[in-house]
């Protein structure tokens, strides 16, 4: 059996319990090179085979799996973050399907959630934003034309932008062209939750200068929106005293309190 496991955003203890258990029982772990915290590999048994996939092609990865007798062995394909986001897992699964090899997925904590944790922020503040857009700039891999940065910026929703730090000047310009004001809060989170994490809060306009000042050119997620500042929001109705739920009746705040 092959397990696609999300390693989480960095910190070794941010992998799921299920993911940790799979690493412990694996006969083979194919991990995503420097994108995965090497501390995670310490969960593996001493007899486990460890292979860095950073220099392998898709066909070579599949060849390694096939040679390991997946019907008899436990194989973990360890991806950074959450495999369903920019993980290129579908193409691997299609190859396994063609060979009749069984597989399952185990989710992980994506970088945008690690970054939000580092900032102690909430993406979905009432009356600020109730949507989170996860996207990236077009680079060596294209982006559908209908998913331009400008089109997403027009919504003024919370945004988490991956794989775009090397094009941050263009990103800043396109966010503003799309509708964000230059003063819109933003943040650059380098290697979220790793020991060498760096967090810089700025604005959409100052994203490029902050990145240059601190030498951030890769391995960062960029957060954009008023959610970053965490101000001028409304309190959740869920916990309001006059809000009824299946577990709580509304409180009449005008009722007299008897001694």
PDB file of C-alpha atoms in Angstrom, residues 8-233:
ATOM      1  CA  UNK A   8       2.837  19.653   7.483  1.00  0.00           C
ATOM      2  CA  UNK A   9       4.278  23.124   7.088  1.00  0.00           C
ATOM      3  CA  UNK A  10       7.554  22.558   8.918  1.00  0.00           C
ATOM      4  CA  UNK A  11       7.619  21.782  12.624  1.00  0.00           C
ATOM      5  CA  UNK A  12       8.047  18.047  13.195  1.00  0.00           C
ATOM      6  CA  UNK A  13       5.200  17.946  15.713  1.00  0.00           C
ATOM      7  CA  UNK A  14       2.728  19.477  13.251  1.00  0.00           C
ATOM      8  CA  UNK A  15       2.368  16.241  11.329  1.00  0.00           C
ATOM      9  CA  UNK A  16      -0.873  14.416  12.092  1.00  0.00           C
ATOM     10  CA  UNK A  17      -0.888  11.476  14.500  1.00  0.00           C
ATOM     11  CA  UNK A  18      -1.955   9.271  11.579  1.00  0.00           C
ATOM     12  CA  UNK A  19       0.934  10.545   9.486  1.00  0.00           C
ATOM     13  CA  UNK A  20       3.407   9.877  12.293  1.00  0.00           C
ATOM     14  CA  UNK A  21       2.108   6.319  12.704  1.00  0.00           C
ATOM     15  CA  UNK A  22       2.485   5.680   8.983  1.00  0.00           C
ATOM     16  CA  UNK A  23       6.083   6.908   9.081  1.00  0.00           C
ATOM     17  CA  UNK A  24       6.802   4.572  11.979  1.00  0.00           C
ATOM     18  CA  UNK A  25       5.560   1.483  10.145  1.00  0.00           C
ATOM     19  CA  UNK A  26       6.866   2.373   6.679  1.00  0.00           C
ATOM     20  CA  UNK A  27       9.230   0.074   4.807  1.00  0.00           C
ATOM     21  CA  UNK A  28      10.038   2.865   2.352  1.00  0.00           C
ATOM     22  CA  UNK A  29       9.721   6.656   2.640  1.00  0.00           C
ATOM     23  CA  UNK A  30      10.095   8.781  -0.477  1.00  0.00           C
ATOM     24  CA  UNK A  31      10.312  12.335   0.831  1.00  0.00           C
ATOM     25  CA  UNK A  32      10.315  15.743  -0.841  1.00  0.00           C
ATOM     26  CA  UNK A  33      13.930  16.720  -0.198  1.00  0.00           C
ATOM     27  CA  UNK A  34      14.631  20.014   1.574  1.00  0.00           C
ATOM     28  CA  UNK A  35      10.909  20.861   1.665  1.00  0.00           C
ATOM     29  CA  UNK A  36      10.378  18.294   4.425  1.00  0.00           C
ATOM     30  CA  UNK A  37      11.797  18.748   7.906  1.00  0.00           C
ATOM     31  CA  UNK A  38      14.451  16.013   8.307  1.00  0.00           C
ATOM     32  CA  UNK A  39      13.361  15.567  11.935  1.00  0.00           C
ATOM     33  CA  UNK A  40      10.274  13.779  10.594  1.00  0.00           C
ATOM     34  CA  UNK A  41      12.465  11.009   9.231  1.00  0.00           C
ATOM     35  CA  UNK A  42      13.496  10.196  12.798  1.00  0.00           C
ATOM     36  CA  UNK A  43      10.046   8.609  13.231  1.00  0.00           C
ATOM     37  CA  UNK A  44      11.066   5.936  10.706  1.00  0.00           C
ATOM     38  CA  UNK A  45      12.246   2.482  11.724  1.00  0.00           C
ATOM     39  CA  UNK A  46      15.981   1.855  11.384  1.00  0.00           C
ATOM     40  CA  UNK A  47      15.274  -0.715   8.653  1.00  0.00           C
ATOM     41  CA  UNK A  48      13.186   1.715   6.618  1.00  0.00           C
ATOM     42  CA  UNK A  49      14.573   2.756   3.223  1.00  0.00           C
ATOM     43  CA  UNK A  50      14.742   6.560   2.797  1.00  0.00           C
ATOM     44  CA  UNK A  51      14.804   8.137  -0.663  1.00  0.00           C
ATOM     45  CA  UNK A  52      15.033  11.857  -1.463  1.00  0.00           C
ATOM     46  CA  UNK A  53      12.794  12.576  -4.452  1.00  0.00           C
ATOM     47  CA  UNK A  54      14.230  16.021  -5.212  1.00  0.00           C
ATOM     48  CA  UNK A  55      16.417  14.654  -8.035  1.00  0.00           C
ATOM     49  CA  UNK A  56      13.918  12.100  -9.341  1.00  0.00           C
ATOM     50  CA  UNK A  57      11.460  12.366 -12.222  1.00  0.00           C
ATOM     51  CA  UNK A  58       7.864  11.153 -11.971  1.00  0.00           C
ATOM     52  CA  UNK A  59       8.740   7.928 -13.779  1.00  0.00           C
ATOM     53  CA  UNK A  60      11.688   7.304 -11.458  1.00  0.00           C
ATOM     54  CA  UNK A  61       9.503   7.778  -8.367  1.00  0.00           C
ATOM     55  CA  UNK A  62       6.995   5.273  -9.720  1.00  0.00           C
ATOM     56  CA  UNK A  63       9.782   2.821 -10.592  1.00  0.00           C
ATOM     57  CA  UNK A  64      11.038   2.942  -6.993  1.00  0.00           C
ATOM     58  CA  UNK A  65       7.527   2.195  -5.715  1.00  0.00           C
ATOM     59  CA  UNK A  66       6.974  -0.675  -8.144  1.00  0.00           C
ATOM     60  CA  UNK A  67      10.304  -2.319  -7.249  1.00  0.00           C
ATOM     61  CA  UNK A  68       9.388  -2.210  -3.548  1.00  0.00           C
ATOM     62  CA  UNK A  69       6.503  -4.672  -3.983  1.00  0.00           C
ATOM     63  CA  UNK A  70       3.759  -2.299  -2.803  1.00  0.00           C
ATOM     64  CA  UNK A  71       1.307  -5.185  -2.331  1.00  0.00           C
ATOM     65  CA  UNK A  72       3.522  -6.476   0.490  1.00  0.00           C
ATOM     66  CA  UNK A  73       5.196  -3.343   1.817  1.00  0.00           C
ATOM     67  CA  UNK A  74       4.112  -0.045   3.393  1.00  0.00           C
ATOM     68  CA  UNK A  75       5.310   2.880   1.300  1.00  0.00           C
ATOM     69  CA  UNK A  76       4.990   6.516   2.362  1.00  0.00           C
ATOM     70  CA  UNK A  77       5.204   9.273  -0.224  1.00  0.00           C
ATOM     71  CA  UNK A  78       5.967  12.165   2.104  1.00  0.00           C
ATOM     72  CA  UNK A  79       4.975  15.535   0.664  1.00  0.00           C
ATOM     73  CA  UNK A  80       5.475  18.963   2.195  1.00  0.00           C
ATOM     74  CA  UNK A  81       2.471  20.752   3.657  1.00  0.00           C
ATOM     75  CA  UNK A  82      -0.862  19.413   2.421  1.00  0.00           C
ATOM     76  CA  UNK A  83      -0.415  17.143  -0.630  1.00  0.00           C
ATOM     77  CA  UNK A  84      -3.634  18.304  -2.305  1.00  0.00           C
ATOM     78  CA  UNK A  85      -2.189  21.832  -2.642  1.00  0.00           C
ATOM     79  CA  UNK A  86       0.557  22.105  -5.279  1.00  0.00           C
ATOM     80  CA  UNK A  87       1.624  18.569  -4.441  1.00  0.00           C
ATOM     81  CA  UNK A  88       1.492  17.060  -7.964  1.00  0.00           C
ATOM     82  CA  UNK A  89      -0.104  13.968  -6.437  1.00  0.00           C
ATOM     83  CA  UNK A  90      -2.834  13.324  -9.034  1.00  0.00           C
ATOM     84  CA  UNK A  91      -0.287  12.413 -11.697  1.00  0.00           C
ATOM     85  CA  UNK A  92       1.334   9.936  -9.318  1.00  0.00           C
ATOM     86  CA  UNK A  93      -2.025   8.420  -8.408  1.00  0.00           C
ATOM     87  CA  UNK A  94      -2.913   7.992 -12.081  1.00  0.00           C
ATOM     88  CA  UNK A  95       0.317   6.058 -12.590  1.00  0.00           C
ATOM     89  CA  UNK A  96      -0.509   3.837  -9.610  1.00  0.00           C
ATOM     90  CA  UNK A  97      -4.052   3.304 -10.897  1.00  0.00           C
ATOM     91  CA  UNK A  98      -2.649   2.145 -14.234  1.00  0.00           C
ATOM     92  CA  UNK A  99      -0.599  -0.477 -12.389  1.00  0.00           C
ATOM     93  CA  UNK A 100      -3.336  -1.591 -10.010  1.00  0.00           C
ATOM     94  CA  UNK A 101      -1.420  -0.337  -6.967  1.00  0.00           C
ATOM     95  CA  UNK A 102      -3.563   0.685  -3.999  1.00  0.00           C
ATOM     96  CA  UNK A 103      -3.052   4.019  -2.238  1.00  0.00           C
ATOM     97  CA  UNK A 104      -4.574   6.314   0.380  1.00  0.00           C
ATOM     98  CA  UNK A 105      -4.087   9.951   1.387  1.00  0.00           C
ATOM     99  CA  UNK A 106      -3.293  11.438   4.791  1.00  0.00           C
ATOM    100  CA  UNK A 107      -3.747  15.227   5.023  1.00  0.00           C
ATOM    101  CA  UNK A 108      -1.257  17.706   6.403  1.00  0.00           C
ATOM    102  CA  UNK A 109      -1.128  21.272   7.738  1.00  0.00           C
ATOM    103  CA  UNK A 110      -0.569  23.641   4.821  1.00  0.00           C
ATOM    104  CA  UNK A 111       1.798  26.629   4.987  1.00  0.00           C
ATOM    105  CA  UNK A 112      -0.977  29.211   5.024  1.00  0.00           C
ATOM    106  CA  UNK A 113      -2.357  27.722   8.230  1.00  0.00           C
ATOM    107  CA  UNK A 114       1.073  27.527   9.809  1.00  0.00           C
ATOM    108  CA  UNK A 115       1.567  31.166   8.835  1.00  0.00           C
ATOM    109  CA  UNK A 116      -1.786  32.197  10.315  1.00  0.00           C
ATOM    110  CA  UNK A 117      -0.827  30.420  13.522  1.00  0.00           C
ATOM    111  CA  UNK A 118       2.461  32.309  13.695  1.00  0.00           C
ATOM    112  CA  UNK A 119       0.544  35.570  13.357  1.00  0.00           C
ATOM    113  CA  UNK A 120      -2.255  34.481  15.726  1.00  0.00           C
ATOM    114  CA  UNK A 121      -4.712  35.609  13.072  1.00  0.00           C
ATOM    115  CA  UNK A 122      -8.046  34.491  11.669  1.00  0.00           C
ATOM    116  CA  UNK A 123      -8.724  34.447   7.917  1.00  0.00           C
ATOM    117  CA  UNK A 124     -12.509  34.636   8.261  1.00  0.00           C
ATOM    118  CA  UNK A 125     -13.392  37.607  10.433  1.00  0.00           C
ATOM    119  CA  UNK A 126     -17.092  38.610  10.379  1.00  0.00           C
ATOM    120  CA  UNK A 127     -17.691  41.756   8.292  1.00  0.00           C
ATOM    121  CA  UNK A 128     -14.082  41.639   7.060  1.00  0.00           C
ATOM    122  CA  UNK A 129     -13.854  38.448   5.010  1.00  0.00           C
ATOM    123  CA  UNK A 130     -15.606  35.111   4.994  1.00  0.00           C
ATOM    124  CA  UNK A 131     -13.501  33.613   2.222  1.00  0.00           C
ATOM    125  CA  UNK A 132      -9.906  32.483   1.828  1.00  0.00           C
ATOM    126  CA  UNK A 133      -8.404  32.388  -1.663  1.00  0.00           C
ATOM    127  CA  UNK A 134      -5.366  30.109  -2.007  1.00  0.00           C
ATOM    128  CA  UNK A 135      -3.492  30.795  -5.217  1.00  0.00           C
ATOM    129  CA  UNK A 136      -0.120  31.500  -6.819  1.00  0.00           C
ATOM    130  CA  UNK A 137       1.444  33.575  -9.555  1.00  0.00           C
ATOM    131  CA  UNK A 138       2.060  32.085 -12.985  1.00  0.00           C
ATOM    132  CA  UNK A 139       5.717  31.127 -13.317  1.00  0.00           C
ATOM    133  CA  UNK A 140       7.356  28.167 -15.024  1.00  0.00           C
ATOM    134  CA  UNK A 141       3.977  26.486 -14.549  1.00  0.00           C
ATOM    135  CA  UNK A 142       1.036  28.415 -15.985  1.00  0.00           C
ATOM    136  CA  UNK A 143      -2.159  29.472 -14.206  1.00  0.00           C
ATOM    137  CA  UNK A 144      -5.588  29.388 -15.932  1.00  0.00           C
ATOM    138  CA  UNK A 145      -6.406  32.805 -17.377  1.00  0.00           C
ATOM    139  CA  UNK A 146      -9.589  33.037 -15.337  1.00  0.00           C
ATOM    140  CA  UNK A 147      -7.545  32.765 -12.131  1.00  0.00           C
ATOM    141  CA  UNK A 148      -5.424  35.891 -12.423  1.00  0.00           C
ATOM    142  CA  UNK A 149      -4.211  37.704  -9.310  1.00  0.00           C
ATOM    143  CA  UNK A 150      -6.244  40.738 -10.415  1.00  0.00           C
ATOM    144  CA  UNK A 151      -9.497  38.771 -10.657  1.00  0.00           C
ATOM    145  CA  UNK A 152      -9.045  37.374  -7.159  1.00  0.00           C
ATOM    146  CA  UNK A 153      -7.966  40.708  -5.693  1.00  0.00           C
ATOM    147  CA  UNK A 154     -11.233  42.227  -6.903  1.00  0.00           C
ATOM    148  CA  UNK A 155     -13.077  40.208  -4.243  1.00  0.00           C
ATOM    149  CA  UNK A 156     -11.122  41.856  -1.374  1.00  0.00           C
ATOM    150  CA  UNK A 157     -11.190  38.478   0.356  1.00  0.00           C
ATOM    151  CA  UNK A 158      -8.375  37.028   2.453  1.00  0.00           C
ATOM    152  CA  UNK A 159      -5.631  35.624   0.246  1.00  0.00           C
ATOM    153  CA  UNK A 160      -2.769  33.193   0.759  1.00  0.00           C
ATOM    154  CA  UNK A 161      -0.333  33.312  -2.140  1.00  0.00           C
ATOM    155  CA  UNK A 162       2.141  30.480  -2.626  1.00  0.00           C
ATOM    156  CA  UNK A 163       5.212  30.062  -4.833  1.00  0.00           C
ATOM    157  CA  UNK A 164       5.379  33.742  -5.720  1.00  0.00           C
ATOM    158  CA  UNK A 165       8.053  35.341  -3.541  1.00  0.00           C
ATOM    159  CA  UNK A 166      10.496  35.504  -6.448  1.00  0.00           C
ATOM    160  CA  UNK A 167       7.972  37.667  -8.356  1.00  0.00           C
ATOM    161  CA  UNK A 168       6.876  39.782  -5.425  1.00  0.00           C
ATOM    162  CA  UNK A 169       7.231  43.166  -7.126  1.00  0.00           C
ATOM    163  CA  UNK A 170       4.891  42.081  -9.908  1.00  0.00           C
ATOM    164  CA  UNK A 171       2.586  40.476  -7.352  1.00  0.00           C
ATOM    165  CA  UNK A 172       2.305  43.733  -5.394  1.00  0.00           C
ATOM    166  CA  UNK A 173       1.490  45.692  -8.548  1.00  0.00           C
ATOM    167  CA  UNK A 174      -1.113  43.200  -9.705  1.00  0.00           C
ATOM    168  CA  UNK A 175      -2.810  43.058  -6.301  1.00  0.00           C
ATOM    169  CA  UNK A 176      -3.206  46.834  -6.394  1.00  0.00           C
ATOM    170  CA  UNK A 177      -4.337  46.803 -10.034  1.00  0.00           C
ATOM    171  CA  UNK A 178      -6.943  44.216  -9.062  1.00  0.00           C
ATOM    172  CA  UNK A 179      -8.509  46.341  -6.353  1.00  0.00           C
ATOM    173  CA  UNK A 180      -6.590  46.125  -3.086  1.00  0.00           C
ATOM    174  CA  UNK A 181      -5.544  49.518  -1.771  1.00  0.00           C
ATOM    175  CA  UNK A 182      -1.767  50.013  -1.368  1.00  0.00           C
ATOM    176  CA  UNK A 183      -2.325  50.214   2.410  1.00  0.00           C
ATOM    177  CA  UNK A 184      -4.022  46.810   2.616  1.00  0.00           C
ATOM    178  CA  UNK A 185      -2.324  44.760   5.377  1.00  0.00           C
ATOM    179  CA  UNK A 186      -0.068  41.951   4.201  1.00  0.00           C
ATOM    180  CA  UNK A 187       2.500  39.576   5.639  1.00  0.00           C
ATOM    181  CA  UNK A 188       5.449  37.550   4.418  1.00  0.00           C
ATOM    182  CA  UNK A 189       5.973  34.342   6.379  1.00  0.00           C
ATOM    183  CA  UNK A 190       9.224  32.584   5.567  1.00  0.00           C
ATOM    184  CA  UNK A 191       9.356  28.859   6.398  1.00  0.00           C
ATOM    185  CA  UNK A 192       6.251  28.901   8.596  1.00  0.00           C
ATOM    186  CA  UNK A 193       6.724  26.908  11.829  1.00  0.00           C
ATOM    187  CA  UNK A 194      10.340  25.916  11.017  1.00  0.00           C
ATOM    188  CA  UNK A 195      13.010  26.802  13.614  1.00  0.00           C
ATOM    189  CA  UNK A 196      14.316  29.548  11.287  1.00  0.00           C
ATOM    190  CA  UNK A 197      10.877  31.009  10.574  1.00  0.00           C
ATOM    191  CA  UNK A 198      10.695  34.749   9.852  1.00  0.00           C
ATOM    192  CA  UNK A 199       7.501  36.816   9.898  1.00  0.00           C
ATOM    193  CA  UNK A 200       7.169  40.316   8.452  1.00  0.00           C
ATOM    194  CA  UNK A 201       3.923  42.305   8.611  1.00  0.00           C
ATOM    195  CA  UNK A 202       3.677  45.081   6.044  1.00  0.00           C
ATOM    196  CA  UNK A 203       1.274  46.357   3.368  1.00  0.00           C
ATOM    197  CA  UNK A 204       0.565  45.303  -0.183  1.00  0.00           C
ATOM    198  CA  UNK A 205       2.590  48.261  -1.418  1.00  0.00           C
ATOM    199  CA  UNK A 206       5.638  47.530   0.763  1.00  0.00           C
ATOM    200  CA  UNK A 207       5.784  43.782   0.068  1.00  0.00           C
ATOM    201  CA  UNK A 208       8.710  44.128  -2.407  1.00  0.00           C
ATOM    202  CA  UNK A 209      10.846  46.417  -0.223  1.00  0.00           C
ATOM    203  CA  UNK A 210      10.351  44.234   2.852  1.00  0.00           C
ATOM    204  CA  UNK A 211      11.286  41.097   0.915  1.00  0.00           C
ATOM    205  CA  UNK A 212      14.444  42.760  -0.455  1.00  0.00           C
ATOM    206  CA  UNK A 213      15.424  44.204   2.927  1.00  0.00           C
ATOM    207  CA  UNK A 214      15.307  40.776   4.575  1.00  0.00           C
ATOM    208  CA  UNK A 215      16.562  38.726   1.633  1.00  0.00           C
ATOM    209  CA  UNK A 216      13.394  36.670   1.224  1.00  0.00           C
ATOM    210  CA  UNK A 217      13.317  35.174  -2.268  1.00  0.00           C
ATOM    211  CA  UNK A 218      11.663  31.770  -1.799  1.00  0.00           C
ATOM    212  CA  UNK A 219      10.039  29.342   0.672  1.00  0.00           C
ATOM    213  CA  UNK A 220       7.535  31.918   1.893  1.00  0.00           C
ATOM    214  CA  UNK A 221       3.778  32.304   1.809  1.00  0.00           C
ATOM    215  CA  UNK A 222       2.275  35.758   1.396  1.00  0.00           C
ATOM    216  CA  UNK A 223      -0.923  36.663   3.225  1.00  0.00           C
ATOM    217  CA  UNK A 224      -3.060  39.579   2.069  1.00  0.00           C
ATOM    218  CA  UNK A 225      -6.185  41.239   3.394  1.00  0.00           C
ATOM    219  CA  UNK A 226      -7.622  43.170   6.309  1.00  0.00           C
ATOM    220  CA  UNK A 227      -7.656  39.886   8.224  1.00  0.00           C
ATOM    221  CA  UNK A 228      -3.900  40.326   8.732  1.00  0.00           C
ATOM    222  CA  UNK A 229      -4.489  43.430  10.854  1.00  0.00           C
ATOM    223  CA  UNK A 230      -7.382  41.809  12.695  1.00  0.00           C
ATOM    224  CA  UNK A 231      -9.228  45.094  13.311  1.00  0.00           C
ATOM    225  CA  UNK A 232     -12.703  46.525  12.671  1.00  0.00           C
ATOM    226  CA  UNK A 233     -14.452  43.173  12.675  1.00  0.00           C
TER     227      UNK A 233
END
